PDB file of N, CA, C and O in Angstrom:
ATOM      1  N   MET A 186      11.346   9.961   2.319  1.00 70.00           N
ATOM      2  CA  MET A 186      12.379   9.222   1.639  1.00 70.00           C
ATOM      3  C   MET A 186      13.424  10.215   1.153  1.00 70.00           C
ATOM      4  O   MET A 186      13.093  11.323   0.758  1.00 70.00           O
ATOM      5  N   ARG A 187      14.645   9.804   1.172  1.00 82.00           N
ATOM      6  CA  ARG A 187      15.744  10.673   0.753  1.00 82.00           C
ATOM      7  C   ARG A 187      15.929  10.571  -0.757  1.00 82.00           C
ATOM      8  O   ARG A 187      16.970  10.160  -1.245  1.00 82.00           O
ATOM      9  N   THR A 188      14.902  10.982  -1.515  1.00 75.00           N
ATOM     10  CA  THR A 188      14.970  10.903  -2.972  1.00 75.00           C
ATOM     11  C   THR A 188      15.948  11.915  -3.547  1.00 75.00           C
ATOM     12  O   THR A 188      16.305  11.822  -4.714  1.00 75.00           O
ATOM     13  N   ASP A 189      16.391  12.858  -2.708  1.00 82.00           N
ATOM     14  CA  ASP A 189      17.407  13.799  -3.158  1.00 82.00           C
ATOM     15  C   ASP A 189      18.773  13.131  -3.259  1.00 82.00           C
ATOM     16  O   ASP A 189      19.640  13.590  -3.987  1.00 82.00           O
ATOM     17  N   LEU A 190      18.958  12.044  -2.532  1.00 88.00           N
ATOM     18  CA  LEU A 190      20.246  11.350  -2.502  1.00 88.00           C
ATOM     19  C   LEU A 190      20.233   9.978  -3.153  1.00 88.00           C
ATOM     20  O   LEU A 190      21.290   9.456  -3.505  1.00 88.00           O
ATOM     21  N   TYR A 191      19.037   9.379  -3.273  1.00 86.00           N
ATOM     22  CA  TYR A 191      18.944   7.994  -3.746  1.00 86.00           C
ATOM     23  C   TYR A 191      17.933   7.875  -4.873  1.00 86.00           C
ATOM     24  O   TYR A 191      16.892   8.526  -4.864  1.00 86.00           O
ATOM     25  N   SER A 192      18.206   6.989  -5.809  1.00 88.00           N
ATOM     26  CA  SER A 192      17.299   6.737  -6.936  1.00 88.00           C
ATOM     27  C   SER A 192      16.339   5.597  -6.584  1.00 88.00           C
ATOM     28  O   SER A 192      16.533   4.888  -5.597  1.00 88.00           O
ATOM     29  N   ASP A 193      15.341   5.404  -7.434  1.00 88.00           N
ATOM     30  CA  ASP A 193      14.430   4.271  -7.262  1.00 88.00           C
ATOM     31  C   ASP A 193      15.199   2.953  -7.240  1.00 88.00           C
ATOM     32  O   ASP A 193      14.866   2.046  -6.481  1.00 88.00           O
ATOM     33  N   ALA A 194      16.234   2.852  -8.066  1.00 93.00           N
ATOM     34  CA  ALA A 194      17.040   1.627  -8.113  1.00 93.00           C
ATOM     35  C   ALA A 194      17.763   1.388  -6.791  1.00 93.00           C
ATOM     36  O   ALA A 194      17.973   0.233  -6.401  1.00 93.00           O
ATOM     37  N   ASP A 195      18.136   2.461  -6.084  1.00 91.00           N
ATOM     38  CA  ASP A 195      18.787   2.309  -4.782  1.00 91.00           C
ATOM     39  C   ASP A 195      17.810   1.760  -3.740  1.00 91.00           C
ATOM     40  O   ASP A 195      18.183   0.971  -2.878  1.00 91.00           O
ATOM     41  N   PHE A 196      16.551   2.199  -3.821  1.00 91.00           N
ATOM     42  CA  PHE A 196      15.540   1.770  -2.849  1.00 91.00           C
ATOM     43  C   PHE A 196      15.083   0.335  -3.081  1.00 91.00           C
ATOM     44  O   PHE A 196      14.771  -0.380  -2.131  1.00 91.00           O
ATOM     45  N   ALA A 197      15.020  -0.083  -4.333  1.00 93.00           N
ATOM     46  CA  ALA A 197      14.407  -1.353  -4.712  1.00 93.00           C
ATOM     47  C   ALA A 197      14.877  -2.563  -3.898  1.00 93.00           C
ATOM     48  O   ALA A 197      14.039  -3.354  -3.446  1.00 93.00           O
ATOM     49  N   PRO A 198      16.172  -2.754  -3.648  1.00 95.00           N
ATOM     50  CA  PRO A 198      16.598  -3.955  -2.930  1.00 95.00           C
ATOM     51  C   PRO A 198      16.110  -4.026  -1.475  1.00 95.00           C
ATOM     52  O   PRO A 198      16.064  -5.101  -0.897  1.00 95.00           O
ATOM     53  N   LEU A 199      15.723  -2.893  -0.895  1.00 95.00           N
ATOM     54  CA  LEU A 199      15.308  -2.876   0.505  1.00 95.00           C
ATOM     55  C   LEU A 199      13.800  -2.865   0.702  1.00 95.00           C
ATOM     56  O   LEU A 199      13.326  -3.004   1.829  1.00 95.00           O
ATOM     57  N   LEU A 200      13.025  -2.713  -0.357  1.00 94.00           N
ATOM     58  CA  LEU A 200      11.588  -2.525  -0.197  1.00 94.00           C
ATOM     59  C   LEU A 200      10.869  -3.740   0.372  1.00 94.00           C
ATOM     60  O   LEU A 200       9.957  -3.589   1.189  1.00 94.00           O
ATOM     61  N   GLU A 201      11.249  -4.943  -0.017  1.00 97.00           N
ATOM     62  CA  GLU A 201      10.586  -6.121   0.549  1.00 97.00           C
ATOM     63  C   GLU A 201      10.922  -6.268   2.031  1.00 97.00           C
ATOM     64  O   GLU A 201      10.051  -6.600   2.840  1.00 97.00           O
ATOM     65  N   ASP A 202      12.180  -6.032   2.409  1.00 97.00           N
ATOM     66  CA  ASP A 202      12.554  -6.078   3.829  1.00 97.00           C
ATOM     67  C   ASP A 202      11.802  -5.008   4.621  1.00 97.00           C
ATOM     68  O   ASP A 202      11.382  -5.240   5.759  1.00 97.00           O
ATOM     69  N   GLU A 203      11.641  -3.834   4.032  1.00 96.00           N
ATOM     70  CA  GLU A 203      10.894  -2.742   4.681  1.00 96.00           C
ATOM     71  C   GLU A 203       9.444  -3.159   4.911  1.00 96.00           C
ATOM     72  O   GLU A 203       8.900  -2.980   6.000  1.00 96.00           O
ATOM     73  N   ALA A 204       8.818  -3.740   3.881  1.00 96.00           N
ATOM     74  CA  ALA A 204       7.434  -4.186   4.003  1.00 96.00           C
ATOM     75  C   ALA A 204       7.303  -5.298   5.039  1.00 96.00           C
ATOM     76  O   ALA A 204       6.359  -5.303   5.838  1.00 96.00           O
ATOM     77  N   GLN A 205       8.244  -6.222   5.058  1.00 98.00           N
ATOM     78  CA  GLN A 205       8.197  -7.310   6.047  1.00 98.00           C
ATOM     79  C   GLN A 205       8.346  -6.771   7.459  1.00 98.00           C
ATOM     80  O   GLN A 205       7.648  -7.199   8.377  1.00 98.00           O
ATOM     81  N   ARG A 206       9.233  -5.820   7.650  1.00 98.00           N
ATOM     82  CA  ARG A 206       9.404  -5.233   8.987  1.00 98.00           C
ATOM     83  C   ARG A 206       8.136  -4.495   9.409  1.00 98.00           C
ATOM     84  O   ARG A 206       7.712  -4.606  10.566  1.00 98.00           O
ATOM     85  N   ALA A 207       7.510  -3.775   8.497  1.00 97.00           N
ATOM     86  CA  ALA A 207       6.257  -3.078   8.809  1.00 97.00           C
ATOM     87  C   ALA A 207       5.166  -4.088   9.186  1.00 97.00           C
ATOM     88  O   ALA A 207       4.415  -3.859  10.142  1.00 97.00           O
ATOM     89  N   ARG A 208       5.078  -5.200   8.457  1.00 98.00           N
ATOM     90  CA  ARG A 208       4.095  -6.243   8.796  1.00 98.00           C
ATOM     91  C   ARG A 208       4.361  -6.816  10.177  1.00 98.00           C
ATOM     92  O   ARG A 208       3.435  -7.018  10.973  1.00 98.00           O
ATOM     93  N   THR A 209       5.625  -7.064  10.488  1.00 98.00           N
ATOM     94  CA  THR A 209       5.981  -7.596  11.809  1.00 98.00           C
ATOM     95  C   THR A 209       5.599  -6.611  12.911  1.00 98.00           C
ATOM     96  O   THR A 209       5.012  -6.995  13.935  1.00 98.00           O
ATOM     97  N   LEU A 210       5.923  -5.340  12.717  1.00 98.00           N
ATOM     98  CA  LEU A 210       5.578  -4.319  13.708  1.00 98.00           C
ATOM     99  C   LEU A 210       4.065  -4.191  13.875  1.00 98.00           C
ATOM    100  O   LEU A 210       3.575  -3.971  14.981  1.00 98.00           O
ATOM    101  N   TYR A 211       3.319  -4.380  12.794  1.00 97.00           N
ATOM    102  CA  TYR A 211       1.858  -4.363  12.863  1.00 97.00           C
ATOM    103  C   TYR A 211       1.352  -5.557  13.684  1.00 97.00           C
ATOM    104  O   TYR A 211       0.513  -5.410  14.565  1.00 97.00           O
ATOM    105  N   MET A 212       1.885  -6.745  13.396  1.00 98.00           N
ATOM    106  CA  MET A 212       1.459  -7.947  14.132  1.00 98.00           C
ATOM    107  C   MET A 212       1.826  -7.856  15.609  1.00 98.00           C
ATOM    108  O   MET A 212       1.121  -8.393  16.460  1.00 98.00           O
ATOM    109  N   GLU A 213       2.920  -7.172  15.924  1.00 97.00           N
ATOM    110  CA  GLU A 213       3.339  -6.993  17.312  1.00 97.00           C
ATOM    111  C   GLU A 213       2.535  -5.908  18.030  1.00 97.00           C
ATOM    112  O   GLU A 213       2.655  -5.762  19.237  1.00 97.00           O
ATOM    113  N   GLY A 214       1.748  -5.123  17.280  1.00 97.00           N
ATOM    114  CA  GLY A 214       0.941  -4.071  17.884  1.00 97.00           C
ATOM    115  C   GLY A 214       1.629  -2.717  17.970  1.00 97.00           C
ATOM    116  O   GLY A 214       1.053  -1.770  18.496  1.00 97.00           O
ATOM    117  N   ALA A 215       2.841  -2.609  17.471  1.00 97.00           N
ATOM    118  CA  ALA A 215       3.561  -1.335  17.525  1.00 97.00           C
ATOM    119  C   ALA A 215       3.053  -0.378  16.448  1.00 97.00           C
ATOM    120  O   ALA A 215       2.923   0.829  16.691  1.00 97.00           O
ATOM    121  N   VAL A 216       2.759  -0.893  15.260  1.00 97.00           N
ATOM    122  CA  VAL A 216       2.185  -0.083  14.185  1.00 97.00           C
ATOM    123  C   VAL A 216       0.689  -0.350  14.169  1.00 97.00           C
ATOM    124  O   VAL A 216       0.256  -1.490  14.013  1.00 97.00           O
ATOM    125  N   ARG A 217      -0.094   0.703  14.378  1.00 97.00           N
ATOM    126  CA  ARG A 217      -1.554   0.570  14.352  1.00 97.00           C
ATOM    127  C   ARG A 217      -2.101   0.765  12.945  1.00 97.00           C
ATOM    128  O   ARG A 217      -2.988   0.058  12.505  1.00 97.00           O
ATOM    129  N   GLN A 218      -1.587   1.785  12.248  1.00 97.00           N
ATOM    130  CA  GLN A 218      -2.016   2.084  10.891  1.00 97.00           C
ATOM    131  C   GLN A 218      -0.823   2.655  10.139  1.00 97.00           C
ATOM    132  O   GLN A 218       0.061   3.256  10.740  1.00 97.00           O
ATOM    133  N   ILE A 219      -0.847   2.462   8.814  1.00 95.00           N
ATOM    134  CA  ILE A 219       0.224   3.023   7.990  1.00 95.00           C
ATOM    135  C   ILE A 219      -0.358   3.356   6.616  1.00 95.00           C
ATOM    136  O   ILE A 219      -1.190   2.604   6.099  1.00 95.00           O
ATOM    137  N   TRP A 220       0.038   4.494   6.081  1.00 95.00           N
ATOM    138  CA  TRP A 220      -0.406   4.935   4.763  1.00 95.00           C
ATOM    139  C   TRP A 220       0.781   5.469   3.992  1.00 95.00           C
ATOM    140  O   TRP A 220       1.722   6.004   4.577  1.00 95.00           O
ATOM    141  N   TYR A 221       0.696   5.384   2.649  1.00 91.00           N
ATOM    142  CA  TYR A 221       1.609   6.149   1.810  1.00 91.00           C
ATOM    143  C   TYR A 221       1.100   7.582   1.805  1.00 91.00           C
ATOM    144  O   TYR A 221      -0.109   7.819   1.806  1.00 91.00           O
ATOM    145  N   ARG A 222       2.003   8.528   1.782  1.00 90.00           N
ATOM    146  CA  ARG A 222       1.620   9.934   1.699  1.00 90.00           C
ATOM    147  C   ARG A 222       1.115  10.250   0.302  1.00 90.00           C
ATOM    148  O   ARG A 222       1.591   9.688  -0.673  1.00 90.00           O
ATOM    149  N   GLY A 223       0.149  11.146   0.201  1.00 94.00           N
ATOM    150  CA  GLY A 223      -0.390  11.548  -1.079  1.00 94.00           C
ATOM    151  C   GLY A 223       0.278  12.780  -1.645  1.00 94.00           C
ATOM    152  O   GLY A 223       0.151  13.071  -2.831  1.00 94.00           O
ATOM    153  N   ASP A 224       1.016  13.507  -0.801  1.00 92.00           N
ATOM    154  CA  ASP A 224       1.616  14.764  -1.245  1.00 92.00           C
ATOM    155  C   ASP A 224       3.054  14.614  -1.713  1.00 92.00           C
ATOM    156  O   ASP A 224       3.557  15.449  -2.463  1.00 92.00           O
ATOM    157  N   LYS A 225       3.736  13.580  -1.253  1.00 86.00           N
ATOM    158  CA  LYS A 225       5.112  13.311  -1.657  1.00 86.00           C
ATOM    159  C   LYS A 225       5.458  11.883  -1.280  1.00 86.00           C
ATOM    160  O   LYS A 225       4.673  11.203  -0.634  1.00 86.00           O
ATOM    161  N   ARG A 226       6.634  11.423  -1.663  1.00 83.00           N
ATOM    162  CA  ARG A 226       7.026  10.043  -1.355  1.00 83.00           C
ATOM    163  C   ARG A 226       7.282   9.900   0.138  1.00 83.00           C
ATOM    164  O   ARG A 226       7.811  10.789   0.781  1.00 83.00           O
ATOM    165  N   GLY A 227       6.871   8.766   0.663  1.00 85.00           N
ATOM    166  CA  GLY A 227       7.049   8.495   2.078  1.00 85.00           C
ATOM    167  C   GLY A 227       5.788   7.888   2.656  1.00 85.00           C
ATOM    168  O   GLY A 227       4.852   7.557   1.940  1.00 85.00           O
ATOM    169  N   ALA A 228       5.774   7.747   3.965  1.00 90.00           N
ATOM    170  CA  ALA A 228       4.642   7.122   4.651  1.00 90.00           C
ATOM    171  C   ALA A 228       4.314   7.883   5.927  1.00 90.00           C
ATOM    172  O   ALA A 228       5.118   8.667   6.428  1.00 90.00           O
ATOM    173  N   CYS A 229       3.128   7.608   6.426  1.00 94.00           N
ATOM    174  CA  CYS A 229       2.662   8.154   7.699  1.00 94.00           C
ATOM    175  C   CYS A 229       2.144   6.971   8.501  1.00 94.00           C
ATOM    176  O   CYS A 229       1.408   6.140   7.969  1.00 94.00           O
ATOM    177  N   SER A 230       2.529   6.895   9.765  1.00 96.00           N
ATOM    178  CA  SER A 230       2.125   5.766  10.608  1.00 96.00           C
ATOM    179  C   SER A 230       1.567   6.256  11.924  1.00 96.00           C
ATOM    180  O   SER A 230       1.996   7.281  12.451  1.00 96.00           O
ATOM    181  N   ILE A 231       0.631   5.494  12.464  1.00 96.00           N
ATOM    182  CA  ILE A 231       0.200   5.677  13.842  1.00 96.00           C
ATOM    183  C   ILE A 231       0.781   4.508  14.613  1.00 96.00           C
ATOM    184  O   ILE A 231       0.569   3.339  14.257  1.00 96.00           O
ATOM    185  N   LEU A 232       1.540   4.828  15.646  1.00 97.00           N
ATOM    186  CA  LEU A 232       2.230   3.821  16.444  1.00 97.00           C
ATOM    187  C   LEU A 232       1.628   3.733  17.837  1.00 97.00           C
ATOM    188  O   LEU A 232       1.071   4.706  18.342  1.00 97.00           O
ATOM    189  N   GLU A 233       1.788   2.608  18.470  1.00 96.00           N
ATOM    190  CA  GLU A 233       1.438   2.405  19.866  1.00 96.00           C
ATOM    191  C   GLU A 233       2.745   2.220  20.609  1.00 96.00           C
ATOM    192  O   GLU A 233       3.489   1.265  20.348  1.00 96.00           O
ATOM    193  N   ALA A 234       3.072   3.161  21.509  1.00 96.00           N
ATOM    194  CA  ALA A 234       4.351   3.092  22.214  1.00 96.00           C
ATOM    195  C   ALA A 234       4.213   3.723  23.588  1.00 96.00           C
ATOM    196  O   ALA A 234       3.381   4.607  23.805  1.00 96.00           O
ATOM    197  N   GLU A 235       5.041   3.276  24.515  1.00 95.00           N
ATOM    198  CA  GLU A 235       5.040   3.783  25.889  1.00 95.00           C
ATOM    199  C   GLU A 235       5.574   5.203  25.988  1.00 95.00           C
ATOM    200  O   GLU A 235       5.258   5.918  26.923  1.00 95.00           O
ATOM    201  N   SER A 236       6.432   5.587  25.043  1.00 95.00           N
ATOM    202  CA  SER A 236       7.089   6.897  25.121  1.00 95.00           C
ATOM    203  C   SER A 236       7.532   7.316  23.721  1.00 95.00           C
ATOM    204  O   SER A 236       7.524   6.507  22.783  1.00 95.00           O
ATOM    205  N   LEU A 237       7.940   8.574  23.613  1.00 95.00           N
ATOM    206  CA  LEU A 237       8.493   9.042  22.343  1.00 95.00           C
ATOM    207  C   LEU A 237       9.752   8.265  21.981  1.00 95.00           C
ATOM    208  O   LEU A 237       9.982   7.954  20.813  1.00 95.00           O
ATOM    209  N   GLU A 238      10.548   7.937  22.983  1.00 96.00           N
ATOM    210  CA  GLU A 238      11.774   7.176  22.732  1.00 96.00           C
ATOM    211  C   GLU A 238      11.453   5.787  22.184  1.00 96.00           C
ATOM    212  O   GLU A 238      12.124   5.292  21.279  1.00 96.00           O
ATOM    213  N   ALA A 239      10.422   5.155  22.740  1.00 97.00           N
ATOM    214  CA  ALA A 239      10.015   3.837  22.251  1.00 97.00           C
ATOM    215  C   ALA A 239       9.476   3.926  20.825  1.00 97.00           C
ATOM    216  O   ALA A 239       9.752   3.064  19.985  1.00 97.00           O
ATOM    217  N   ALA A 240       8.715   4.978  20.530  1.00 97.00           N
ATOM    218  CA  ALA A 240       8.210   5.175  19.171  1.00 97.00           C
ATOM    219  C   ALA A 240       9.361   5.401  18.204  1.00 97.00           C
ATOM    220  O   ALA A 240       9.381   4.851  17.102  1.00 97.00           O
ATOM    221  N   ARG A 241      10.329   6.190  18.621  1.00 96.00           N
ATOM    222  CA  ARG A 241      11.499   6.442  17.779  1.00 96.00           C
ATOM    223  C   ARG A 241      12.249   5.134  17.513  1.00 96.00           C
ATOM    224  O   ARG A 241      12.712   4.883  16.393  1.00 96.00           O
ATOM    225  N   ALA A 242      12.360   4.269  18.505  1.00 97.00           N
ATOM    226  CA  ALA A 242      13.043   2.985  18.329  1.00 97.00           C
ATOM    227  C   ALA A 242      12.318   2.113  17.303  1.00 97.00           C
ATOM    228  O   ALA A 242      12.957   1.406  16.523  1.00 97.00           O
ATOM    229  N   VAL A 243      10.985   2.158  17.302  1.00 97.00           N
ATOM    230  CA  VAL A 243      10.209   1.408  16.304  1.00 97.00           C
ATOM    231  C   VAL A 243      10.574   1.890  14.911  1.00 97.00           C
ATOM    232  O   VAL A 243      10.881   1.097  14.012  1.00 97.00           O
ATOM    233  N   ILE A 244      10.545   3.203  14.705  1.00 96.00           N
ATOM    234  CA  ILE A 244      10.863   3.776  13.393  1.00 96.00           C
ATOM    235  C   ILE A 244      12.304   3.452  13.002  1.00 96.00           C
ATOM    236  O   ILE A 244      12.585   3.097  11.857  1.00 96.00           O
ATOM    237  N   GLU A 245      13.211   3.541  13.950  1.00 96.00           N
ATOM    238  CA  GLU A 245      14.622   3.296  13.656  1.00 96.00           C
ATOM    239  C   GLU A 245      14.916   1.831  13.350  1.00 96.00           C
ATOM    240  O   GLU A 245      15.991   1.515  12.853  1.00 96.00           O
ATOM    241  N   SER A 246      13.957   0.942  13.609  1.00 97.00           N
ATOM    242  CA  SER A 246      14.159  -0.478  13.287  1.00 97.00           C
ATOM    243  C   SER A 246      13.844  -0.790  11.824  1.00 97.00           C
ATOM    244  O   SER A 246      14.106  -1.902  11.365  1.00 97.00           O
ATOM    245  N   LEU A 247      13.304   0.163  11.091  1.00 97.00           N
ATOM    246  CA  LEU A 247      12.974  -0.059   9.686  1.00 97.00           C
ATOM    247  C   LEU A 247      14.244  -0.066   8.828  1.00 97.00           C
ATOM    248  O   LEU A 247      15.124   0.781   9.007  1.00 97.00           O
ATOM    249  N   PRO A 248      14.355  -0.990   7.896  1.00 97.00           N
ATOM    250  CA  PRO A 248      15.558  -1.090   7.071  1.00 97.00           C
ATOM    251  C   PRO A 248      15.925   0.196   6.327  1.00 97.00           C
ATOM    252  O   PRO A 248      17.105   0.539   6.234  1.00 97.00           O
ATOM    253  N   LEU A 249      14.935   0.914   5.789  1.00 95.00           N
ATOM    254  CA  LEU A 249      15.261   2.142   5.065  1.00 95.00           C
ATOM    255  C   LEU A 249      15.792   3.225   5.998  1.00 95.00           C
ATOM    256  O   LEU A 249      16.649   4.021   5.603  1.00 95.00           O
ATOM    257  N   VAL A 250      15.308   3.260   7.227  1.00 95.00           N
ATOM    258  CA  VAL A 250      15.831   4.214   8.207  1.00 95.00           C
ATOM    259  C   VAL A 250      17.255   3.819   8.589  1.00 95.00           C
ATOM    260  O   VAL A 250      18.154   4.663   8.627  1.00 95.00           O
ATOM    261  N   LYS A 251      17.459   2.528   8.843  1.00 96.00           N
ATOM    262  CA  LYS A 251      18.807   2.045   9.188  1.00 96.00           C
ATOM    263  C   LYS A 251      19.818   2.375   8.098  1.00 96.00           C
ATOM    264  O   LYS A 251      20.969   2.682   8.386  1.00 96.00           O
ATOM    265  N   ALA A 252      19.370   2.325   6.837  1.00 95.00           N
ATOM    266  CA  ALA A 252      20.263   2.601   5.707  1.00 95.00           C
ATOM    267  C   ALA A 252      20.440   4.099   5.450  1.00 95.00           C
ATOM    268  O   ALA A 252      21.203   4.483   4.571  1.00 95.00           O
ATOM    269  N   GLY A 253      19.726   4.934   6.206  1.00 93.00           N
ATOM    270  CA  GLY A 253      19.818   6.372   6.010  1.00 93.00           C
ATOM    271  C   GLY A 253      19.044   6.874   4.805  1.00 93.00           C
ATOM    272  O   GLY A 253      19.226   8.005   4.363  1.00 93.00           O
ATOM    273  N   MET A 254      18.154   6.025   4.277  1.00 93.00           N
ATOM    274  CA  MET A 254      17.414   6.364   3.069  1.00 93.00           C
ATOM    275  C   MET A 254      16.018   6.915   3.361  1.00 93.00           C
ATOM    276  O   MET A 254      15.332   7.386   2.461  1.00 93.00           O
ATOM    277  N   LEU A 255      15.614   6.838   4.596  1.00 91.00           N
ATOM    278  CA  LEU A 255      14.314   7.346   5.030  1.00 91.00           C
ATOM    279  C   LEU A 255      14.545   8.074   6.337  1.00 91.00           C
ATOM    280  O   LEU A 255      15.214   7.548   7.228  1.00 91.00           O
ATOM    281  N   GLU A 256      14.016   9.285   6.432  1.00 89.00           N
ATOM    282  CA  GLU A 256      14.211  10.034   7.663  1.00 89.00           C
ATOM    283  C   GLU A 256      12.875  10.354   8.303  1.00 89.00           C
ATOM    284  O   GLU A 256      11.858  10.513   7.626  1.00 89.00           O
ATOM    285  N   LEU A 257      12.881  10.422   9.599  1.00 90.00           N
ATOM    286  CA  LEU A 257      11.708  10.763  10.375  1.00 90.00           C
ATOM    287  C   LEU A 257      11.522  12.276  10.322  1.00 90.00           C
ATOM    288  O   LEU A 257      12.388  13.027  10.771  1.00 90.00           O
ATOM    289  N   GLU A 258      10.422  12.731   9.737  1.00 90.00           N
ATOM    290  CA  GLU A 258      10.167  14.165   9.635  1.00 90.00           C
ATOM    291  C   GLU A 258       9.495  14.711  10.879  1.00 90.00           C
ATOM    292  O   GLU A 258       9.845  15.776  11.360  1.00 90.00           O
ATOM    293  N   HIS A 259       8.482  13.989  11.367  1.00 93.00           N
ATOM    294  CA  HIS A 259       7.724  14.449  12.531  1.00 93.00           C
ATOM    295  C   HIS A 259       7.388  13.254  13.406  1.00 93.00           C
ATOM    296  O   HIS A 259       6.976  12.212  12.904  1.00 93.00           O
ATOM    297  N   LEU A 260       7.514  13.433  14.692  1.00 94.00           N
ATOM    298  CA  LEU A 260       7.071  12.446  15.660  1.00 94.00           C
ATOM    299  C   LEU A 260       6.178  13.206  16.634  1.00 94.00           C
ATOM    300  O   LEU A 260       6.656  14.047  17.399  1.00 94.00           O
ATOM    301  N   VAL A 261       4.880  12.948  16.561  1.00 95.00           N
ATOM    302  CA  VAL A 261       3.894  13.732  17.297  1.00 95.00           C
ATOM    303  C   VAL A 261       3.161  12.834  18.289  1.00 95.00           C
ATOM    304  O   VAL A 261       2.488  11.880  17.884  1.00 95.00           O
ATOM    305  N   PRO A 262       3.263  13.116  19.585  1.00 94.00           N
ATOM    306  CA  PRO A 262       2.489  12.329  20.556  1.00 94.00           C
ATOM    307  C   PRO A 262       1.004  12.704  20.453  1.00 94.00           C
ATOM    308  O   PRO A 262       0.655  13.868  20.259  1.00 94.00           O
ATOM    309  N   LEU A 263       0.142  11.712  20.549  1.00 92.00           N
ATOM    310  CA  LEU A 263      -1.303  11.928  20.456  1.00 92.00           C
ATOM    311  C   LEU A 263      -1.965  11.610  21.787  1.00 92.00           C
ATOM    312  O   LEU A 263      -1.500  10.756  22.536  1.00 92.00           O
ATOM    313  N   GLN A 264      -3.071  12.285  22.048  1.00 89.00           N
ATOM    314  CA  GLN A 264      -3.900  12.054  23.231  1.00 89.00           C
ATOM    315  C   GLN A 264      -5.298  11.654  22.763  1.00 89.00           C
ATOM    316  O   GLN A 264      -5.724  12.053  21.677  1.00 89.00           O
ATOM    317  N   PRO A 265      -6.042  10.919  23.584  1.00 87.00           N
ATOM    318  CA  PRO A 265      -7.411  10.559  23.199  1.00 87.00           C
ATOM    319  C   PRO A 265      -8.270  11.813  23.012  1.00 87.00           C
ATOM    320  O   PRO A 265      -8.107  12.801  23.724  1.00 87.00           O
ATOM    321  N   TYR A 266      -9.186  11.750  22.051  1.00 90.00           N
ATOM    322  CA  TYR A 266     -10.126  12.834  21.812  1.00 90.00           C
ATOM    323  C   TYR A 266     -11.312  12.660  22.752  1.00 90.00           C
ATOM    324  O   TYR A 266     -12.001  11.643  22.718  1.00 90.00           O
ATOM    325  N   ARG A 267     -11.548  13.646  23.592  1.00 88.00           N
ATOM    326  CA  ARG A 267     -12.596  13.526  24.613  1.00 88.00           C
ATOM    327  C   ARG A 267     -14.010  13.758  24.068  1.00 88.00           C
ATOM    328  O   ARG A 267     -14.982  13.428  24.717  1.00 88.00           O
ATOM    329  N   GLY A 268     -14.123  14.332  22.885  1.00 91.00           N
ATOM    330  CA  GLY A 268     -15.431  14.661  22.347  1.00 91.00           C
ATOM    331  C   GLY A 268     -16.327  13.478  22.081  1.00 91.00           C
ATOM    332  O   GLY A 268     -17.537  13.611  21.991  1.00 91.00           O
ATOM    333  N   PHE A 269     -15.774  12.272  21.938  1.00 88.00           N
ATOM    334  CA  PHE A 269     -16.572  11.081  21.669  1.00 88.00           C
ATOM    335  C   PHE A 269     -16.871  10.296  22.936  1.00 88.00           C
ATOM    336  O   PHE A 269     -17.542   9.281  22.893  1.00 88.00           O
ATOM    337  N   GLY A 270     -16.374  10.752  24.083  1.00 81.00           N
ATOM    338  CA  GLY A 270     -16.570  10.038  25.337  1.00 81.00           C
ATOM    339  C   GLY A 270     -17.954  10.288  25.929  1.00 81.00           C
ATOM    340  O   GLY A 270     -18.748  11.073  25.408  1.00 81.00           O
ATOM    341  N   PRO A 271     -18.232   9.634  27.036  1.00 82.00           N
ATOM    342  CA  PRO A 271     -19.524   9.833  27.708  1.00 82.00           C
ATOM    343  C   PRO A 271     -19.712  11.286  28.147  1.00 82.00           C
ATOM    344  O   PRO A 271     -18.752  11.974  28.466  1.00 82.00           O
ATOM    345  N   ARG A 272     -20.955  11.723  28.156  1.00 77.00           N
ATOM    346  CA  ARG A 272     -21.280  13.095  28.597  1.00 77.00           C
ATOM    347  C   ARG A 272     -22.039  13.043  29.880  1.00 77.00           C
ATOM    348  O   ARG A 272     -22.792  12.240  30.192  1.00 77.00           O
TER     349      ARG A 272
END
């Protein structure tokens, strides 16, 4: 979150829209999991997407991102962990 530029009062009007968009993305299968960060303000999400560009589009659809109040810090592609597979 861009707390260096915006106050809690600036964020407040967009928080319900942000939560609704996250719920919609979850129901659509784009957001698999989402957590608030414990080390600073913001969130961490696991997304299901065909490509990095598609994942970026999901994040960019969030109201706080559209408003420039939330920025994407890291976008990391993940691969399945083979250690739990058949031996």
